[in-house]
PDB file of C-alpha atoms in Angstrom:
ATOM      1  CA  UNK H1051       0.293  10.552   9.160  1.00  0.00           C
ATOM      2  CA  UNK H1052      -1.717   7.462   8.276  1.00  0.00           C
ATOM      3  CA  UNK H1053      -0.907   4.038   9.698  1.00  0.00           C
ATOM      4  CA  UNK H1054      -2.586   0.774   8.838  1.00  0.00           C
ATOM      5  CA  UNK H1055      -1.636  -2.819   8.216  1.00  0.00           C
ATOM      6  CA  UNK H1056      -2.527  -4.680   5.059  1.00  0.00           C
ATOM      7  CA  UNK H1057      -1.226  -7.017   2.430  1.00  0.00           C
ATOM      8  CA  UNK H1058      -3.841  -5.828  -0.041  1.00  0.00           C
ATOM      9  CA  UNK H1059      -2.867  -2.905  -2.274  1.00  0.00           C
ATOM     10  CA  UNK H1060      -6.531  -2.073  -2.897  1.00  0.00           C
ATOM     11  CA  UNK H1061      -6.924  -1.378   0.837  1.00  0.00           C
ATOM     12  CA  UNK H1062      -3.946   0.958   0.656  1.00  0.00           C
ATOM     13  CA  UNK H1063      -5.368   2.864  -2.301  1.00  0.00           C
ATOM     14  CA  UNK H1064      -8.843   3.102  -0.759  1.00  0.00           C
ATOM     15  CA  UNK H1065      -7.375   4.514   2.455  1.00  0.00           C
ATOM     16  CA  UNK H1066      -5.396   7.177   0.599  1.00  0.00           C
ATOM     17  CA  UNK H1067      -8.304   8.186  -1.609  1.00  0.00           C
ATOM     18  CA  UNK H1068     -10.540   8.421   1.447  1.00  0.00           C
ATOM     19  CA  UNK H1069      -8.151  10.935   3.023  1.00  0.00           C
ATOM     20  CA  UNK H1070      -8.354  13.398   0.164  1.00  0.00           C
ATOM     21  CA  UNK H1071     -10.600  12.481  -2.769  1.00  0.00           C
ATOM     22  CA  UNK H1072      -9.331  15.316  -5.015  1.00  0.00           C
ATOM     23  CA  UNK H1073      -5.599  14.735  -5.279  1.00  0.00           C
ATOM     24  CA  UNK H1074      -3.121  16.039  -7.808  1.00  0.00           C
ATOM     25  CA  UNK H1075      -2.332  13.754 -10.736  1.00  0.00           C
ATOM     26  CA  UNK H1076       1.246  13.234  -9.549  1.00  0.00           C
ATOM     27  CA  UNK H1077      -0.017  12.223  -6.096  1.00  0.00           C
ATOM     28  CA  UNK H1078      -2.379   9.677  -7.632  1.00  0.00           C
ATOM     29  CA  UNK H1079       0.498   8.344  -9.730  1.00  0.00           C
ATOM     30  CA  UNK H1080       2.624   7.973  -6.593  1.00  0.00           C
ATOM     31  CA  UNK H1081      -0.196   6.083  -4.876  1.00  0.00           C
ATOM     32  CA  UNK H1082      -0.508   3.734  -7.860  1.00  0.00           C
ATOM     33  CA  UNK H1083       3.259   3.136  -7.799  1.00  0.00           C
ATOM     34  CA  UNK H1084       3.182   2.434  -4.051  1.00  0.00           C
ATOM     35  CA  UNK H1085       0.340  -0.056  -4.550  1.00  0.00           C
ATOM     36  CA  UNK H1086       2.297  -1.806  -7.298  1.00  0.00           C
ATOM     37  CA  UNK H1087       5.348  -2.006  -5.040  1.00  0.00           C
ATOM     38  CA  UNK H1088       3.227  -3.457  -2.231  1.00  0.00           C
ATOM     39  CA  UNK H1089       1.834  -6.087  -4.621  1.00  0.00           C
ATOM     40  CA  UNK H1090       5.372  -6.995  -5.720  1.00  0.00           C
ATOM     41  CA  UNK H1091       6.610  -7.154  -2.122  1.00  0.00           C
ATOM     42  CA  UNK H1092       3.746  -9.391  -1.004  1.00  0.00           C
ATOM     43  CA  UNK H1093       4.236 -11.662  -4.037  1.00  0.00           C
ATOM     44  CA  UNK H1094       7.962 -11.999  -3.303  1.00  0.00           C
ATOM     45  CA  UNK H1095       7.328 -12.779   0.361  1.00  0.00           C
ATOM     46  CA  UNK H1096       4.616 -15.290  -0.605  1.00  0.00           C
ATOM     47  CA  UNK H1097       7.051 -17.030  -2.955  1.00  0.00           C
ATOM     48  CA  UNK H1098       9.425 -17.373  -0.021  1.00  0.00           C
ATOM     49  CA  UNK H1099       6.608 -18.725   2.134  1.00  0.00           C
ATOM     50  CA  UNK H1100       7.141 -16.113   4.790  1.00  0.00           C
ATOM     51  CA  UNK H1101       4.027 -13.969   4.954  1.00  0.00           C
ATOM     52  CA  UNK H1102       2.408 -16.274   7.502  1.00  0.00           C
ATOM     53  CA  UNK H1103       4.916 -15.040  10.077  1.00  0.00           C
ATOM     54  CA  UNK H1104       5.445 -11.507   8.797  1.00  0.00           C
ATOM     55  CA  UNK H1105       3.277  -8.431   9.198  1.00  0.00           C
ATOM     56  CA  UNK H1106       3.381  -5.851   6.433  1.00  0.00           C
ATOM     57  CA  UNK H1107       2.926  -2.365   7.839  1.00  0.00           C
ATOM     58  CA  UNK H1108       2.396   0.646   5.631  1.00  0.00           C
ATOM     59  CA  UNK H1109       3.208   4.179   6.768  1.00  0.00           C
ATOM     60  CA  UNK H1110       2.543   7.212   4.692  1.00  0.00           C
ATOM     61  CA  UNK H1111       2.625  10.930   5.222  1.00  0.00           C
ATOM     62  CA  UNK H1112       0.058  12.916   3.330  1.00  0.00           C
TER      63      UNK H1112
END
């Protein structure tokens, strides 16, 4: 289990790749999709002006 807090999808991807540099293609695709979803979530929250008071926590099981 990996736990960290970020609003930057690149941080998320770096953390995952650091855990296991040689991942299956489908795992890498899932990581890319999760990063895209995080970017979309942060953008939506930013548009609402709420990220100043909201922490985005990411949990993932590898």
